Short mmCIF file of C-alpha atoms in Angstrom, two decimals:
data_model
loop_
_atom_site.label_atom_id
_atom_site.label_comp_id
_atom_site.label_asym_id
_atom_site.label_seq_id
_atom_site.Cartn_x
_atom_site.Cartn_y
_atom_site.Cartn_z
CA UNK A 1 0.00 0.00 0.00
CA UNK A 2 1.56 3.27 -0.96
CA UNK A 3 2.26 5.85 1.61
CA UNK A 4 -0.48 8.59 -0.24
CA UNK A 5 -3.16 6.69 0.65
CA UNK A 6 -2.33 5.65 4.53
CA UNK A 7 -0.45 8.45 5.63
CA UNK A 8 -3.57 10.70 5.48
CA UNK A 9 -5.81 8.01 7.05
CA UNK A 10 -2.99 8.14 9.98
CA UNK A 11 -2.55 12.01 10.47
CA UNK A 12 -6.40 12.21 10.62
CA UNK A 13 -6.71 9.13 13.60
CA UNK A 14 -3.45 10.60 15.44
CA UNK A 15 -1.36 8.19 15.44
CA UNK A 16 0.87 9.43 12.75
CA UNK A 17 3.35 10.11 16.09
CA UNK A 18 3.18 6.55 17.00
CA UNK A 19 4.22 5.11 13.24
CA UNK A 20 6.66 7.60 12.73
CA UNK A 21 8.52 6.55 15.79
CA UNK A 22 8.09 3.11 14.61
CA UNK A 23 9.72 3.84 10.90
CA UNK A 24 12.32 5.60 12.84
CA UNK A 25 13.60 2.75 14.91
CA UNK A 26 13.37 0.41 12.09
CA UNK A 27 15.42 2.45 9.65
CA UNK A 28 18.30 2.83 12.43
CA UNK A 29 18.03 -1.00 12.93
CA UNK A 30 18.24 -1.81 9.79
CA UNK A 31 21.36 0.66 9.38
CA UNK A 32 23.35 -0.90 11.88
CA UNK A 33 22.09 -4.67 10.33
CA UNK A 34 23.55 -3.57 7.43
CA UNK A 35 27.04 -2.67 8.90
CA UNK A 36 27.72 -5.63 10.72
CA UNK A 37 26.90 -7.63 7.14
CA UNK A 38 29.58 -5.17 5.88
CA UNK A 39 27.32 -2.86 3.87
CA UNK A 40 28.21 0.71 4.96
CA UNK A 41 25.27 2.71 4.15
CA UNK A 42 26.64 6.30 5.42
CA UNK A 43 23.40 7.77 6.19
CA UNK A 44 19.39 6.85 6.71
CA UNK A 45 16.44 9.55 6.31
CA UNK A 46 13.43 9.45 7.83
CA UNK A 47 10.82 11.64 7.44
CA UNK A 48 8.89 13.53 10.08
CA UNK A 49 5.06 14.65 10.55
CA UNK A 50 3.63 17.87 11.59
CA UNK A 51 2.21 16.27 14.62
CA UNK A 52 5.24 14.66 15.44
CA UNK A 53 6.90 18.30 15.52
CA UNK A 54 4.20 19.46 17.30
CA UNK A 55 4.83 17.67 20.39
CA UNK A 56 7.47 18.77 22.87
CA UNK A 57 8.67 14.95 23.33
CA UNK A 58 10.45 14.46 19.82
CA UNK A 59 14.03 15.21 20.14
CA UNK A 60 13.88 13.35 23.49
CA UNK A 61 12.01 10.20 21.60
CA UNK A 62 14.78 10.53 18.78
CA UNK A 63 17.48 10.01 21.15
CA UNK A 64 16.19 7.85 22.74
CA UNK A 65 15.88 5.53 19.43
CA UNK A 66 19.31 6.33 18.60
CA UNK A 67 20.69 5.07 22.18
CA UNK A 68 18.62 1.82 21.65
CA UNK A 69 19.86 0.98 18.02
CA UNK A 70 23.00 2.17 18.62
CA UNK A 71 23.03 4.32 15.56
CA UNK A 72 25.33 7.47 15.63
CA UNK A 73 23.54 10.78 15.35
CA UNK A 74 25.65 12.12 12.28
CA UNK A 75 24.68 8.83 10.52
CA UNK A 76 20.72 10.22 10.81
CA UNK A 77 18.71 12.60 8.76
CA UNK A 78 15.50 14.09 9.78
CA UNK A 79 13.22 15.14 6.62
CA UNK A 80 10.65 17.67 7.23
CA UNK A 81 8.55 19.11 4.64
CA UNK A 82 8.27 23.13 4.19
CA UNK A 83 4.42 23.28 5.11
CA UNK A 84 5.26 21.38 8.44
CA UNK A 85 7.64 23.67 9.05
CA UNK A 86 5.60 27.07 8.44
CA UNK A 87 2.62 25.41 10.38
CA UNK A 88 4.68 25.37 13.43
CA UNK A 89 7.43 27.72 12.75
CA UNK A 90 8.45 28.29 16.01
CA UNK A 91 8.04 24.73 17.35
CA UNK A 92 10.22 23.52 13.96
CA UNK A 93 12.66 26.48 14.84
CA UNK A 94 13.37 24.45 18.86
CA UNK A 95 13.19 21.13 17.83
CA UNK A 96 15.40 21.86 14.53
CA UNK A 97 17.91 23.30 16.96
CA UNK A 98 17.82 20.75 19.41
CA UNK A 99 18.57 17.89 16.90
CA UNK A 100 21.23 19.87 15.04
CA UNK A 101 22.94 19.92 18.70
CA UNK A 102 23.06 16.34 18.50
CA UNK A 103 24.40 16.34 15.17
CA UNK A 104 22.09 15.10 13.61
CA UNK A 105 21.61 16.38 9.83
CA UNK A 106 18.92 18.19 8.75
CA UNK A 107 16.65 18.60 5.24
CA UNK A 108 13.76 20.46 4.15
CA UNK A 109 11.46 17.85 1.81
CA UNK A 110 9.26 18.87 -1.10
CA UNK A 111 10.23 22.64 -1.53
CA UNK A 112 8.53 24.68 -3.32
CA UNK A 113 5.37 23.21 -2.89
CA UNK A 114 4.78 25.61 0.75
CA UNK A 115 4.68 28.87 1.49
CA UNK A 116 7.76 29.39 2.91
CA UNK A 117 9.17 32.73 4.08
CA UNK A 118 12.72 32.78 2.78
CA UNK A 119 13.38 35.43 5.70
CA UNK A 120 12.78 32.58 8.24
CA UNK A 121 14.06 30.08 6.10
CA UNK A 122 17.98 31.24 6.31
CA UNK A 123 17.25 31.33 10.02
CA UNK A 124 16.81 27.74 10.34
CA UNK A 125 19.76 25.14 10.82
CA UNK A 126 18.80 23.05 7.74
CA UNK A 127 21.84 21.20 5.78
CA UNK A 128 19.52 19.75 2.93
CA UNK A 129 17.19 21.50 0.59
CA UNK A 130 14.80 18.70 -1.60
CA UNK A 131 12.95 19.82 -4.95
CA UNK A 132 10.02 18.27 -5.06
CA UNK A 133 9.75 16.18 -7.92
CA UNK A 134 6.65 17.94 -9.48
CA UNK A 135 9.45 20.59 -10.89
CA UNK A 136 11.80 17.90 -11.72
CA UNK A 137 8.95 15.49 -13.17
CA UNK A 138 8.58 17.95 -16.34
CA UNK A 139 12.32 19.26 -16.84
CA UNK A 140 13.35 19.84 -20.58
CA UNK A 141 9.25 19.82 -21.47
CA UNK A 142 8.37 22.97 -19.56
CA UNK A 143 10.42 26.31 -19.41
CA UNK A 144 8.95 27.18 -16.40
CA UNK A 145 9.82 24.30 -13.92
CA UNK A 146 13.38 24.59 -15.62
CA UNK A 147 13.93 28.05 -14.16
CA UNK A 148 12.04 26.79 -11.14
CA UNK A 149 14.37 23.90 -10.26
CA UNK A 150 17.26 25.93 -10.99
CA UNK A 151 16.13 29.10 -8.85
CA UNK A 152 15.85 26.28 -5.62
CA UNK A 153 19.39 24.89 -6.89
CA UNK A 154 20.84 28.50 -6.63
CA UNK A 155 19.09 28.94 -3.22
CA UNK A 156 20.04 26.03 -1.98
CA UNK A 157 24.14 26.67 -2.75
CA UNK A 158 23.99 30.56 -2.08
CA UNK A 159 22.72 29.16 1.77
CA UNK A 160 25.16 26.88 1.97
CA UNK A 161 22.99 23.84 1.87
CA UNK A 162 23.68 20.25 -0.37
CA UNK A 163 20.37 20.08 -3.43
CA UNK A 164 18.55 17.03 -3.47
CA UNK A 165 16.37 16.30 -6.45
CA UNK A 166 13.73 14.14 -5.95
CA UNK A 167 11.71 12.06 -8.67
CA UNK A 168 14.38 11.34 -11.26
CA UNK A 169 12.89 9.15 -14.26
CA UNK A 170 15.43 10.18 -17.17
CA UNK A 171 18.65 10.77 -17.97
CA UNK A 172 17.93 14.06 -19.26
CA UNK A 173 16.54 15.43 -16.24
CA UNK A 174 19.79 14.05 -14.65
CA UNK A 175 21.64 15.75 -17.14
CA UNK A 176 20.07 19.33 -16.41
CA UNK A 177 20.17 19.03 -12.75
CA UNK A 178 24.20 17.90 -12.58
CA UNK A 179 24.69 21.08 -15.41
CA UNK A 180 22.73 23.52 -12.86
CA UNK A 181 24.84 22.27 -9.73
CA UNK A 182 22.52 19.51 -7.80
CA UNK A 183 24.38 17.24 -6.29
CA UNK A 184 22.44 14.24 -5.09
CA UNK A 185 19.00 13.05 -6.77
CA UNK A 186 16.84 10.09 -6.31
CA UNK A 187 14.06 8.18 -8.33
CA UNK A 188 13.18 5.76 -10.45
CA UNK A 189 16.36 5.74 -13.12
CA UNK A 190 18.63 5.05 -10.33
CA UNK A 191 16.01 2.11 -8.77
CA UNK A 192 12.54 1.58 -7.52
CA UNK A 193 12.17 1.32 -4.11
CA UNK A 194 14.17 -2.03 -2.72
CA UNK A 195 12.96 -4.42 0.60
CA UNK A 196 16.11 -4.57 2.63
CA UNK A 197 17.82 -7.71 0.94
CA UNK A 198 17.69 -6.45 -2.27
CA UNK A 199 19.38 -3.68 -1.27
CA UNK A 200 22.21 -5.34 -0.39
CA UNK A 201 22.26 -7.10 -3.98
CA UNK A 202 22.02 -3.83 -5.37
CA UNK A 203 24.76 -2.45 -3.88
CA UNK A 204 26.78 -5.99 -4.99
CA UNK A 205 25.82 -5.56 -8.65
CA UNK A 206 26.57 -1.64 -8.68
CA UNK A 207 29.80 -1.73 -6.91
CA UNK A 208 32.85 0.22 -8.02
CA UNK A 209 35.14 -1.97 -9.60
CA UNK A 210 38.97 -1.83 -7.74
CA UNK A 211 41.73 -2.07 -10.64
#
């Protein structure tokens, strides 16, 4: 079942908190599985909900996952989408600081989809900025999200953050977004999403070669 059509179900019955949590541990579990098979995956992101930002307990709850798994702070990254943050700015603003003191790292999801006010927005400690795939989805076939996704790209690098692009599906989007200065991107040229084992196949197939 795809996340669009339980996630709402969840936020509406509140208990989007108690799943989140639950994704959380599982990803840093899984993390740590994977190092002691000898698959070094350098970082995990999770996403976060509104309501989870909303209550006081988060950065507490995070560390205390962390402890439990074992996983090291800087190997974490907390996703939070611009209209959670704007919702709660203030609340975002405290917890955002709170988990940057733990080092752990830091991205805004889906930009450019909010209302964000860029004023408040250099304000936060945020290391990640994501474009959300509805500019990337129609790069090279629409001037406008072209100038879009390269406006975020040139925000993102003027603020000193790392651009992910989200929703890859060609290799001329690819193209465009390495030309403009992104980074990082995900989607479906690089894979679809992968259940745990086939990860680690992935990874076998798609190794570097050593000489």
């Amino acid at each position: 079942m795809p996340p669009f059509l339980f996630i709402p179900l969840a936020e509406e019955i509140g208990i989007i908190g108690e799943i989140g949590l639950w994704v959380l541990e599982e990803a840093c579990t899984q993390t740590m599985a994977w190092d002691e098979k000898g698959y070094h995956v350098p970082r995990v992101a999770v996403n976060l909900a509104v309501q989870q930002i909303e209550s006081n307990q988060l950065p507490n709850q995070v560390m205390e996952v962390l402890q439990r798994t074992g996983l090291p702070a800087e190997r974490l990254e907390l996703e939070i989408t611009e209209s959670a943050i704007m919702s709660e700015p203030e609340k975002a603003a405290q917890a955002l600081a709170e988990f940057q003191a733990m080092g752990i790292r830091l991205a805004i999801d889906d930009f450019g989809t909010g209302y964000s006010s860029l004023a408040y927005l250099k304000k936060l400690p945020l290391d990640r900025l994501k474009i959300d795939r509805s500019f990337v989805m129609d790069i090279g076939i629409n001037d406008g999200d072209d100038i879009i996704s390269r406006a975020i790209i040139n925000l993102s690098n003027s603020l000193g953050m790392d651009t992910v692009a989200e929703g890859i599906e060609h290799p001329e989007q690819l193209e465009f977004l390495r030309r403009e200065g992104c980074e990082i991107g995900q989607g479906y040229l690089f894979s679809k999403p992968l259940p745990a084992a086939d990860l680690m196949a992935f990874i076998d197939k798609n190794r570097p070669q050593t000489p």
